[in-house]
Coordinates of C-alpha atoms (C1' of nucleotides) in Angstrom, one line a residue:
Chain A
X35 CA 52.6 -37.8 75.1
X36 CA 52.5 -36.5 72.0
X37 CA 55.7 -37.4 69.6
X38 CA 57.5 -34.6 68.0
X39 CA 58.2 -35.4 64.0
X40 CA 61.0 -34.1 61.7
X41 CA 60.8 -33.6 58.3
X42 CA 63.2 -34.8 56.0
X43 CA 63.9 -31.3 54.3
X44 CA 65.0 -30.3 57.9
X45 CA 68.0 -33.2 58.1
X46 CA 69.3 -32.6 54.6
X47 CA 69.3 -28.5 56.1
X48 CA 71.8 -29.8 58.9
X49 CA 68.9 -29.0 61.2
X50 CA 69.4 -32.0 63.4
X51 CA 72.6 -33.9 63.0
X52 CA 73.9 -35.5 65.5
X53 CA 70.5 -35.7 67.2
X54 CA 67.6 -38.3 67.7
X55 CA 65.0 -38.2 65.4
X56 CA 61.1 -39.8 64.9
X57 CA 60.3 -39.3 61.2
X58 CA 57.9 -40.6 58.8
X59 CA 56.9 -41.4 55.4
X60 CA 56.7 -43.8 52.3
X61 CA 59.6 -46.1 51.1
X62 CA 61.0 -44.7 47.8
X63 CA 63.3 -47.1 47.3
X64 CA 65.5 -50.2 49.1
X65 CA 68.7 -51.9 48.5
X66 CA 69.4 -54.7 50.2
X67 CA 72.6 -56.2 51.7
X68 CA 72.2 -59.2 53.5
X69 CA 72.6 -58.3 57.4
X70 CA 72.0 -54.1 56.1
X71 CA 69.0 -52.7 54.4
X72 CA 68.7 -49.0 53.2
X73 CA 65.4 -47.5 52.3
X74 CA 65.0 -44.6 50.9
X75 CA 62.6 -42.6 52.8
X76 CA 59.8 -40.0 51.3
X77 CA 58.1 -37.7 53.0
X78 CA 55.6 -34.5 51.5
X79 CA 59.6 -32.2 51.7
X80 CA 62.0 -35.1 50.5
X81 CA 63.9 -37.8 50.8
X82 CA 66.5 -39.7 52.9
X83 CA 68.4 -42.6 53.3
X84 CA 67.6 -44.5 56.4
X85 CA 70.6 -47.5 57.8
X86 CA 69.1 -50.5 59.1
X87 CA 70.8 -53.9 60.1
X88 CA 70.2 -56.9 62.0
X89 CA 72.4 -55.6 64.7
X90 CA 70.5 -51.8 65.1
X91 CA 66.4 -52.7 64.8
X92 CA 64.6 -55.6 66.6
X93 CA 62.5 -56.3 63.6
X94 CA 65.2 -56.3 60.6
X95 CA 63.7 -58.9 58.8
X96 CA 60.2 -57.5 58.9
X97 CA 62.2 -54.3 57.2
X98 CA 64.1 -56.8 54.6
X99 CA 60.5 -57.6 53.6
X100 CA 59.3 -54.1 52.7
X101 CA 58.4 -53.4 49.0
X102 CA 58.3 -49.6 48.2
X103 CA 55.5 -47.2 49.2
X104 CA 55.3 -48.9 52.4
X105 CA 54.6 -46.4 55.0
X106 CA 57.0 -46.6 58.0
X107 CA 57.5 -44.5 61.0
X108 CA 61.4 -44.6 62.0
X109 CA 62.9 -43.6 65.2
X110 CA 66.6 -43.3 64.9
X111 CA 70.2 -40.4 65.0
X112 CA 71.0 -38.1 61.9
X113 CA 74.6 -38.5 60.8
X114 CA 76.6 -36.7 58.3
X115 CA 77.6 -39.0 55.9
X116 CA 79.2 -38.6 52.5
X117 CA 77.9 -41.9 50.9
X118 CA 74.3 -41.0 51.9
X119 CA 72.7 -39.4 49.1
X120 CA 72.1 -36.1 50.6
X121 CA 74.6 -36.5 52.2
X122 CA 72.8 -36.9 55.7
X123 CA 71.5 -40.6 56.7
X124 CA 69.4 -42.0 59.2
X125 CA 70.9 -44.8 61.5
X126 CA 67.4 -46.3 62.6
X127 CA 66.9 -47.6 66.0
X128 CA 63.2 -48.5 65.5
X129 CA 61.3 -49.3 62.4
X130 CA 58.0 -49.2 62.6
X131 CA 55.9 -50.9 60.0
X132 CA 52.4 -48.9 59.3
X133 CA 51.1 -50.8 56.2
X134 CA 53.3 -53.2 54.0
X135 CA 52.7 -52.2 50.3
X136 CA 51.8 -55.0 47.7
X137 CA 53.8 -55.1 44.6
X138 CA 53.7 -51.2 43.4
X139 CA 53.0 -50.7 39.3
X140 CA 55.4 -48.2 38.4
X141 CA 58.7 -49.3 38.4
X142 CA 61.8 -47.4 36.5
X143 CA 60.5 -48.3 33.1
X144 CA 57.5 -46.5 32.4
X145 CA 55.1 -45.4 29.4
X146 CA 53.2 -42.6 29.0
X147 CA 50.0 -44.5 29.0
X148 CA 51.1 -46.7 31.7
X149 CA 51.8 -43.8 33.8
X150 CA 48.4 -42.1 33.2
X151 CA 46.3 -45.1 34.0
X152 CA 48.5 -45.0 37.3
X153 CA 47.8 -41.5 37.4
X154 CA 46.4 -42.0 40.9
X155 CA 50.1 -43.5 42.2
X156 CA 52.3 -41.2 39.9
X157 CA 51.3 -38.6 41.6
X158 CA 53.7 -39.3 44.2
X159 CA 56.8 -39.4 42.3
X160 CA 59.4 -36.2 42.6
X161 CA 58.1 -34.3 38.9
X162 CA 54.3 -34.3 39.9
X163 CA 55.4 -33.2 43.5
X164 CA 57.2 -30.7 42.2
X165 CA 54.8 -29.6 39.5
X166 CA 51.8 -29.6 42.0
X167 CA 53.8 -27.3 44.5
X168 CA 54.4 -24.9 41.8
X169 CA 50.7 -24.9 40.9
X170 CA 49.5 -24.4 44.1
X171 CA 51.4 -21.3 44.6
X172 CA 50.2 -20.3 41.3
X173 CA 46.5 -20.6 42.2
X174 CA 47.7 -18.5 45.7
X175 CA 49.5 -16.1 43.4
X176 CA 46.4 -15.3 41.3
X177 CA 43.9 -14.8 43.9
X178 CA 46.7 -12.5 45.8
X179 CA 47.6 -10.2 42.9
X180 CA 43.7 -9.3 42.3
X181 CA 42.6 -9.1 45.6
X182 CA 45.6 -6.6 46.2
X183 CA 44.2 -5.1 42.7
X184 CA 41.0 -4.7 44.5
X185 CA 39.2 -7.4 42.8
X186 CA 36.3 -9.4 44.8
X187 CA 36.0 -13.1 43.8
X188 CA 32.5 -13.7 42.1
X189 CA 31.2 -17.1 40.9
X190 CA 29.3 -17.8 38.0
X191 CA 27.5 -21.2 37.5
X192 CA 28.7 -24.5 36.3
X193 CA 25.7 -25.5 34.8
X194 CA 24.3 -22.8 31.8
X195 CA 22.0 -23.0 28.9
X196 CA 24.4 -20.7 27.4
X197 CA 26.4 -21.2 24.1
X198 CA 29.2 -18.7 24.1
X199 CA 31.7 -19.5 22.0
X200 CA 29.8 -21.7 19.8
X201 CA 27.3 -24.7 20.4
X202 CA 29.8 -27.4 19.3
X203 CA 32.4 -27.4 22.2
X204 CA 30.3 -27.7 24.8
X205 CA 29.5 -30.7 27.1
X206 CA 25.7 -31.4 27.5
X207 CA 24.8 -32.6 30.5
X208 CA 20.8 -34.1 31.4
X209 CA 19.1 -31.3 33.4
X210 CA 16.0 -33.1 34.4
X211 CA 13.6 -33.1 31.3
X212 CA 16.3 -30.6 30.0
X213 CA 19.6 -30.1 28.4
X214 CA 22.0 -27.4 29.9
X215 CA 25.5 -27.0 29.3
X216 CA 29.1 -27.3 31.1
X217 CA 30.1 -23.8 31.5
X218 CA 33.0 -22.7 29.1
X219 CA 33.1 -19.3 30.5
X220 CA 32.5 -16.8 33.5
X221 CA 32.6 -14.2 31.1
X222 CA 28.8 -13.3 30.4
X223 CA 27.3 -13.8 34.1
X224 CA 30.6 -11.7 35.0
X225 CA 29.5 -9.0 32.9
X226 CA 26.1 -8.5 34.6
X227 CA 28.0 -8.5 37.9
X228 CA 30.3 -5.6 37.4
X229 CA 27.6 -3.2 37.9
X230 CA 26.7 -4.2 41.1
X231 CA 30.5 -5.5 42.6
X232 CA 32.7 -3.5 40.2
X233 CA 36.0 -5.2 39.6
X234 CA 35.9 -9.0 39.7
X235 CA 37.4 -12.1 39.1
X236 CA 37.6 -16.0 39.7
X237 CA 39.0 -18.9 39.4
X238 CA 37.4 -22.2 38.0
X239 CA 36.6 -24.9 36.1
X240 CA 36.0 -24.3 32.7
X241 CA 34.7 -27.2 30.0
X242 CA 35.4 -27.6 26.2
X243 CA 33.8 -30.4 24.1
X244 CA 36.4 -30.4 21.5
X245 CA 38.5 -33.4 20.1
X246 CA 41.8 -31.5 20.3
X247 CA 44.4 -33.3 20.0
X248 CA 47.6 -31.2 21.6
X249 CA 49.9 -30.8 24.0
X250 CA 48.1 -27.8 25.2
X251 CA 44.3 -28.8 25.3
X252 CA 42.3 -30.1 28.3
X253 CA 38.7 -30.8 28.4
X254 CA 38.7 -29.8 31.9
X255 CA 40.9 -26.9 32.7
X256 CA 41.0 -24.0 35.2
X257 CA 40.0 -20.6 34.0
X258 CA 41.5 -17.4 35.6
X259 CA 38.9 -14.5 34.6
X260 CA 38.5 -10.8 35.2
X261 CA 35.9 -8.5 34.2
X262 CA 35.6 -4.6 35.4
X263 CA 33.4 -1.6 34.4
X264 CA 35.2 1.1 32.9
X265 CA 38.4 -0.6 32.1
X266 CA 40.4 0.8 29.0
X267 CA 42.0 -1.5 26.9
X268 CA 45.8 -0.5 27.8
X269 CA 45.0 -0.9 31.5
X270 CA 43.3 -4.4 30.7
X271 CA 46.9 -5.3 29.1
X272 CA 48.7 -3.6 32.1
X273 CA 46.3 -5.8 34.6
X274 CA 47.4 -8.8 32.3
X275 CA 51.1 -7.9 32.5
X276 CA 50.8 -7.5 36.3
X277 CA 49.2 -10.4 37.1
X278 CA 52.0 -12.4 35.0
X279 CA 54.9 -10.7 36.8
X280 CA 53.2 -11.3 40.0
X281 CA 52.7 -14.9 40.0
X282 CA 56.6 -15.1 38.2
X283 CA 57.9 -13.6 41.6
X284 CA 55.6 -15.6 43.8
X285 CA 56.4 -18.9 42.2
X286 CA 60.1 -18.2 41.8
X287 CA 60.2 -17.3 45.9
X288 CA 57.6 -20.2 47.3
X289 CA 59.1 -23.1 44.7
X290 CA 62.5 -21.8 43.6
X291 CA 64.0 -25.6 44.0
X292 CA 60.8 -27.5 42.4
X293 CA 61.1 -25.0 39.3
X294 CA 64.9 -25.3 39.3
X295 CA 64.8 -29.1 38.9
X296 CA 61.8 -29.1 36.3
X297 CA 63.5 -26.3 34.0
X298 CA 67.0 -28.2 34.4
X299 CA 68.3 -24.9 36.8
X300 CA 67.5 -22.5 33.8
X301 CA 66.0 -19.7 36.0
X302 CA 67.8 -16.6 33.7
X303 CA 64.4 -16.5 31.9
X304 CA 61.9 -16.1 34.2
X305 CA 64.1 -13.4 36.4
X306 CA 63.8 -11.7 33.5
X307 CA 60.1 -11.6 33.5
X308 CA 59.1 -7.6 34.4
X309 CA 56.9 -4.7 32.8
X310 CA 56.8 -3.8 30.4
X311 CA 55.9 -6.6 27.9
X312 CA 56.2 -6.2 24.1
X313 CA 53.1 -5.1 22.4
X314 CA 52.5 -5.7 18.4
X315 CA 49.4 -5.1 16.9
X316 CA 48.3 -8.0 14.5
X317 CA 49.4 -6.3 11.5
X318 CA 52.8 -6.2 12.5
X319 CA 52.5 -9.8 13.4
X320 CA 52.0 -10.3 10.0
X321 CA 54.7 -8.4 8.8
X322 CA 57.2 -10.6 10.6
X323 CA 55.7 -13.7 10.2
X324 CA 55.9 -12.6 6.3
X325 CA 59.6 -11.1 6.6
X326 CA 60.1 -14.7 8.4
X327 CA 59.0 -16.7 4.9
X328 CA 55.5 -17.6 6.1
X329 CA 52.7 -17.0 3.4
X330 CA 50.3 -15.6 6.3
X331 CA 48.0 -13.6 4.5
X332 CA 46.0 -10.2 6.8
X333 CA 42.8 -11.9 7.9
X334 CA 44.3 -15.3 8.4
X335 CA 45.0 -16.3 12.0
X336 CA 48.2 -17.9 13.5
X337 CA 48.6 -21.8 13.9
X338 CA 51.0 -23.3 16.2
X339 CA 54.3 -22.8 13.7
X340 CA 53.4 -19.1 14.0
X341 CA 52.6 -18.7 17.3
X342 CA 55.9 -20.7 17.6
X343 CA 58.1 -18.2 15.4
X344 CA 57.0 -15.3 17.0
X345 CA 57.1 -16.3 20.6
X346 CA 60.7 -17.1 19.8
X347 CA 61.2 -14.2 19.0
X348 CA 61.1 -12.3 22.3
X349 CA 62.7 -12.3 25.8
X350 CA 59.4 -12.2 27.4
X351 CA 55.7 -13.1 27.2
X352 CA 54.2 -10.9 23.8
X353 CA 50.9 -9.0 23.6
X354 CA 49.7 -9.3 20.2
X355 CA 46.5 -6.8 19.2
X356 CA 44.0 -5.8 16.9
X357 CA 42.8 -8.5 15.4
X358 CA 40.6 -8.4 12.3
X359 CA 37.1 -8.8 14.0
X360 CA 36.2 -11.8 11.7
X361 CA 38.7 -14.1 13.7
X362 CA 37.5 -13.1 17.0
X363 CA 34.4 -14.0 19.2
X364 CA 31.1 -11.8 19.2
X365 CA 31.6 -9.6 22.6
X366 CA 35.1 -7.6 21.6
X367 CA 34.8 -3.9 21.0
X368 CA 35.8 -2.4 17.6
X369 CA 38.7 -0.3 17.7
X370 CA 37.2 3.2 17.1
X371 CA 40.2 4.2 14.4
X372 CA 39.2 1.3 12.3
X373 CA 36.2 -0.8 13.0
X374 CA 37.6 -3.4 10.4
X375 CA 39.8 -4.4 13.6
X376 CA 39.2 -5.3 17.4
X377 CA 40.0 -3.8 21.1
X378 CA 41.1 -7.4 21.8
X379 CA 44.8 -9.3 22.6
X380 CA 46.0 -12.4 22.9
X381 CA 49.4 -12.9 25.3
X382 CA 51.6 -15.8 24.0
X383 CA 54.3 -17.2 25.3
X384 CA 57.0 -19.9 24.2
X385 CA 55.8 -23.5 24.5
X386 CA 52.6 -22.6 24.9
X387 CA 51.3 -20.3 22.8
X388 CA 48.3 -18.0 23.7
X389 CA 48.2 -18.1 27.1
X390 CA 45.7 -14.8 27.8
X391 CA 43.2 -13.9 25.5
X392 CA 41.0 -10.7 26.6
X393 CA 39.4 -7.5 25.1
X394 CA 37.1 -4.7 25.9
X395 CA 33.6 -5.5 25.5
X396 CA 31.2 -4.1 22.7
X397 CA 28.8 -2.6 23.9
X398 CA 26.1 -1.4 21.0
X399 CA 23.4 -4.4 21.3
X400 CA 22.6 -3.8 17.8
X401 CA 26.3 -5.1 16.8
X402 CA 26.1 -7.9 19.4
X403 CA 22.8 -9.4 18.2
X404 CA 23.6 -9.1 14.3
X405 CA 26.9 -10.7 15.9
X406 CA 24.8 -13.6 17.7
X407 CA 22.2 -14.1 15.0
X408 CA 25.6 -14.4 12.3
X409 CA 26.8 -17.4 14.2
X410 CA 23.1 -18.9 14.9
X411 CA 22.5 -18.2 18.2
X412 CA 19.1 -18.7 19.8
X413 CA 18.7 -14.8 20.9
X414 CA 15.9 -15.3 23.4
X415 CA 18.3 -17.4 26.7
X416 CA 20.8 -14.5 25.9
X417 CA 18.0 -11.9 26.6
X418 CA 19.1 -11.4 30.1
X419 CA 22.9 -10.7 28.8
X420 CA 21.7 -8.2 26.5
X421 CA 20.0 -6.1 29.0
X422 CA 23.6 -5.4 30.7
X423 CA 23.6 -3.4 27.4
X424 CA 20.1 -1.6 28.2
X425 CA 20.3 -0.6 31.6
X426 CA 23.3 1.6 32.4
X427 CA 25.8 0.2 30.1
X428 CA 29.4 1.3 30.5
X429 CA 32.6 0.6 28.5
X430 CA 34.3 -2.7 30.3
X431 CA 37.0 -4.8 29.7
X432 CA 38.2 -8.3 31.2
X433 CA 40.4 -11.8 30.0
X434 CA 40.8 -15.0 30.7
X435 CA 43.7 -17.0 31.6
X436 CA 44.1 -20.9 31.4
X437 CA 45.5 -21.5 34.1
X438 CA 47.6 -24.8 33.4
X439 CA 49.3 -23.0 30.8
X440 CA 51.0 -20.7 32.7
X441 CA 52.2 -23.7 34.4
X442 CA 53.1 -25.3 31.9
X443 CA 55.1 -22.2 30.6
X444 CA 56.9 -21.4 33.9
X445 CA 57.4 -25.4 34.2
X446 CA 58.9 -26.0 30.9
X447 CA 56.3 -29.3 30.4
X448 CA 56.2 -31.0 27.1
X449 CA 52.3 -32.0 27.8
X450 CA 49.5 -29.9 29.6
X451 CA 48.1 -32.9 31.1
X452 CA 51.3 -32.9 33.9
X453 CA 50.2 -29.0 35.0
X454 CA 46.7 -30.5 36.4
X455 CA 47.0 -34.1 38.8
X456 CA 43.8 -35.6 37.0
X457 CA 43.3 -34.6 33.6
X458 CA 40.7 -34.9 30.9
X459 CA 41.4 -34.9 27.5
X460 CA 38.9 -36.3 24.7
X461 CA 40.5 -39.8 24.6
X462 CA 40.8 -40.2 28.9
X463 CA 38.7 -39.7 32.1
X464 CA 40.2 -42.1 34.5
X465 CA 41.2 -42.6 36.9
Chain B
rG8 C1' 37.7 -33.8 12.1
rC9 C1' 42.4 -35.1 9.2
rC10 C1' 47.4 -37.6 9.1
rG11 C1' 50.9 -40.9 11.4
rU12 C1' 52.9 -44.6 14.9
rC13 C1' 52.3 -48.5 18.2
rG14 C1' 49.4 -52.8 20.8
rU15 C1' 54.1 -59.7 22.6
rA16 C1' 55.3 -61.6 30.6
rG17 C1' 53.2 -57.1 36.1
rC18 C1' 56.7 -53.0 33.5
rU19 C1' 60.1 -51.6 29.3
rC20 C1' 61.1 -53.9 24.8
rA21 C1' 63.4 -57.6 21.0
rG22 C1' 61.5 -61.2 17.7
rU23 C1' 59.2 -59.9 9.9
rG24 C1' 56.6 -67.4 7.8
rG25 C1' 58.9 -73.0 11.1
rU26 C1' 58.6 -75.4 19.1
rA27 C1' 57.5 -67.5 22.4
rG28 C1' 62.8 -64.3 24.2
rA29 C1' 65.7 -60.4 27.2
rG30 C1' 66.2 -56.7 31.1
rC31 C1' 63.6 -54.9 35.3
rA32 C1' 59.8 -56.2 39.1
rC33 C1' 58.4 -60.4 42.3
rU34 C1' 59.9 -65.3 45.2
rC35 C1' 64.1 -68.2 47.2
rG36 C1' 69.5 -68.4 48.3
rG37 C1' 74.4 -65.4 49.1
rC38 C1' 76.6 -60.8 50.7
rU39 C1' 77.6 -55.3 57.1
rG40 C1' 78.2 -49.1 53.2
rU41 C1' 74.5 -49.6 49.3
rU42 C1' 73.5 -45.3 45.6
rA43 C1' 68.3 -47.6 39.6
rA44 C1' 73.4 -52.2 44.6
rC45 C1' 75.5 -56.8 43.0
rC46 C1' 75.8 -62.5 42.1
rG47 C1' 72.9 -67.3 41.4
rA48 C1' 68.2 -69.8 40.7
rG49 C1' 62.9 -69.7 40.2
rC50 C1' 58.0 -67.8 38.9
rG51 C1' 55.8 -65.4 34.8
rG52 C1' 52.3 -65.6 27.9
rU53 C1' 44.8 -66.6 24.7
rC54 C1' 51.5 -62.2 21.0
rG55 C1' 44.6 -56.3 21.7
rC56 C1' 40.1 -58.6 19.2
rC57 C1' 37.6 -60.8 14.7
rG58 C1' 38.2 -62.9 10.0
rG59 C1' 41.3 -64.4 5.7
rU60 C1' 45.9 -66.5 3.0
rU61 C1' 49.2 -70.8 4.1
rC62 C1' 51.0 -77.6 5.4
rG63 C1' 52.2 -73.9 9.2
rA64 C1' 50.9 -66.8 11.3
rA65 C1' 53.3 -62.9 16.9
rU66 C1' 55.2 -62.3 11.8
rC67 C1' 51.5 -61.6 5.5
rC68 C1' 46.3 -59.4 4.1
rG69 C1' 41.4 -57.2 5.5
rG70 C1' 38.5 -55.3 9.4
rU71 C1' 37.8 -53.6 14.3
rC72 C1' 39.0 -51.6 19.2
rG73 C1' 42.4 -49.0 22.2
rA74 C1' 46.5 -45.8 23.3
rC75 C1' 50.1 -42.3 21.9
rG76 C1' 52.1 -38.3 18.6
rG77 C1' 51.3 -34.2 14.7
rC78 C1' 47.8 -30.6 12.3
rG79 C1' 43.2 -27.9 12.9
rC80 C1' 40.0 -25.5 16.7
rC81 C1' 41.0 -22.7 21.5
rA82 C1' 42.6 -20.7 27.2

RNA sequence: GCCGUCGUAGCUCAGUGGUAGAGCACUCGGCUGUUAACCGAGCGGUCGCCGGUUCGAAUCCGGUCGACGGCGCCA
């Protein structure tokens, strides 16, 4: 008794014209004519129009009622039909009301604000279907390039009394009579894992406490990580490069129509997108950005006009490397032909900026205590990190990815905040 | 943290010292091929909040709250 359902991406395929059809769905939109209504039907693969008129369905002024987002279920023949949009329509014979929507919020006019206080409702409109297809193959994308890799997922708590990157970004959250952290970073547990698991990685939430105010900030983001024993830096970038090309392919062959509507059908870029990527050490960063007419001075590092110029500058995503090892964090390894520098990179990419950052690890605990004491650490909770450096340590590597940036990147979106469906930034939580 | 812009109808906005406006949405009426349908009517307001100047403040001044945008910090 079961009733079979079509989808609408199968009519406007030419899948079923000519044929009857049970579909169902939201109203996106309704014109009315007097003794003819047309509704605009939605479902998760598109929409259609649907024909209705006091002479087809029983209840037609039940239907000449319906405010959009009401959820219908419609019974009716596909017709080819050049004033459809689409070009395919639905002459209904039934209309079956499933809940008549109240008065719906968003309406053609729109704010940003009021549009992220709806956020719960705009998430049905066309962009944030489109966007959250394209993530989701993303986050598939990811997980399939390192498991291929030979990477086993490992998870690292939320919840740590660990610093990391500086006690001022981090959320504090009330652990009993205690105070622990949001975690800003698999990175240290991952590092006492590889010696058990080897290569590793994972994907999840990450947390940073600071008041940024950009189109490429989240206090709640998702953080792609890797971390393996005996990784040299060049095969860290080539994992890196890899995992971007990867998730390029998958994206542009599981959402090649979402990502031609959101990048206005300019695809020529991102088929572009293969090994090798261009690699510049910092220096010669600095050396363009200077050639360019910026007064960036060696030791200072890049803001977003910078990162701007010199993302520009390339066909494809950009490894810079070698940093100066005062603007980098505690764990990167000193390059061993100058240990004024770092084994570290960052990947940037237009309209985002850095979207990677990794390095190979140091290794010496004498360095990475002076390093933690320097920066005011509380060396006894990181006791247990340290002794990945006294029992068996080995050279490793790893980086970490933020993963609505490459979104953002391979969606062309002005803000970050439209690469996650409910995001957190300093000034919002809700809904 | 710093700098800037904006808070007026459900939504998007106009109104810069003298009785609060438009478009859209919604309701009612008309229309059997609409494409953000169209035409007519109706409904709709503590002008963010507090204080000050003034005969009179949405409008000028001070404060405050909120949102958005830019820089910095980062993935």
């Amino acid at each position: 008794m079961s009733k079979e359902w079509t989808n609408v991406e199968e009519i406007l395929e030419g899948k079923h014209t000519g044929s009857e059809v049970n579909l169902r769905g939201w109203i996106h939109r309704t014109r009315n004519i007097g003794n003819m209504v047309f509704l605009n039907l939605r479902d998760p693969t598109g929409v259609v129009q649907i024909m209705t008129s006091k002479d087809t369905v029983d209840n037609f002024s039940e239907v000449k009622s319906l405010l959009i987002e009401s959820s219908i279920k419609v019974k009716g023949e596909v017709a080819e039909d050049k004033r459809a949009p689409g070009g395919y329509e639905i002459r209904a014979s039934e209309v079956e009301v499933v809940h008549a929507a109240d008065v719906y919020p968003i309406q053609e006019d729109h704010s940003v604000e009021h549009l992220l206080d709806n956020r719960h409702l705009w998430i049905r409109s066309t962009k944030m279907i489109d966007i959250l297809s394209v993530r989701s193959s993303v986050f598939g994308g990811i997980h399939e390039y390192f498991r291929k890799e030979g990477y086993k997922e490992f998870q690292s708590p939320i919840l740590t009394p660990l610093a990391c990157e500086g006690g001022s970004t981090l959320f504090p959250v009330e652990y009993f009579d205690d105070k622990v952290y949001l975690a800003q970073s698999w990175q240290l547990y991952a590092e006492a894992a590889i010696f058990g698991l080897g290569n590793i990685y994972t994907i999840a939430p990450s947390f940073r406490a600071e008041k940024s105010r950009t189109p490429r900030h989240l206090t709640e983001y998702w953080h792609a990580e890797v971390e393996g024993p005996w990784l040299e830096f060049e095969a860290l970038l080539e994992l890196a490069e890899g995992m971007v090309c990867h998730v390029v392919e998958k994206v542009m062959n599981e959402c090649e129509d979402e990502l031609k509507r959101l990048r206005e059908e300019d695809m020529s870029y991102l088929k572009n997108i293969a090994p090798p990527f261009p690699r510049i050490t910092y220096q010669e960063a600095v050396d363009i950005l200077q050639k360019e007419g910026f007064n960036t001075k060696y030791g200072d590092d890049f803001g977003t006009p910078e990162e701007k110029a010199l993302t520009d500058m390339f066909e494809k995503p950009v490894f810079v490397t070698h940093y100066p090892k005062e603007i980098k964090a505690f764990y990167m390894k000193r390059a061993p032909e100058d240990d004024t520098k770092v084994l570290g990179f960052d990947l940037m990419v237009p309209n985002v900026g850095e979207l990677i950052g990794g390095s190979a690890r140091e290794t010496e605990i004498d360095s990475l205590e002076a390093r933690l004491k320097e920066e005011g650490e509380d060396l006894s909770i990181y006791q247990w990190f340290l002794d990945t450096r006294r029992f068996g340590s080995v050279p490793h590597a790893g980086f970490g990815l933020g993963v609505e940036r490459i979104i953002m990147w391979l969606c062309t979106l002005d803000h970050i905040r439209d690469a996650i469906p409910f995001p957190r930034t300093p000034n919002r939580y809700r809904p």
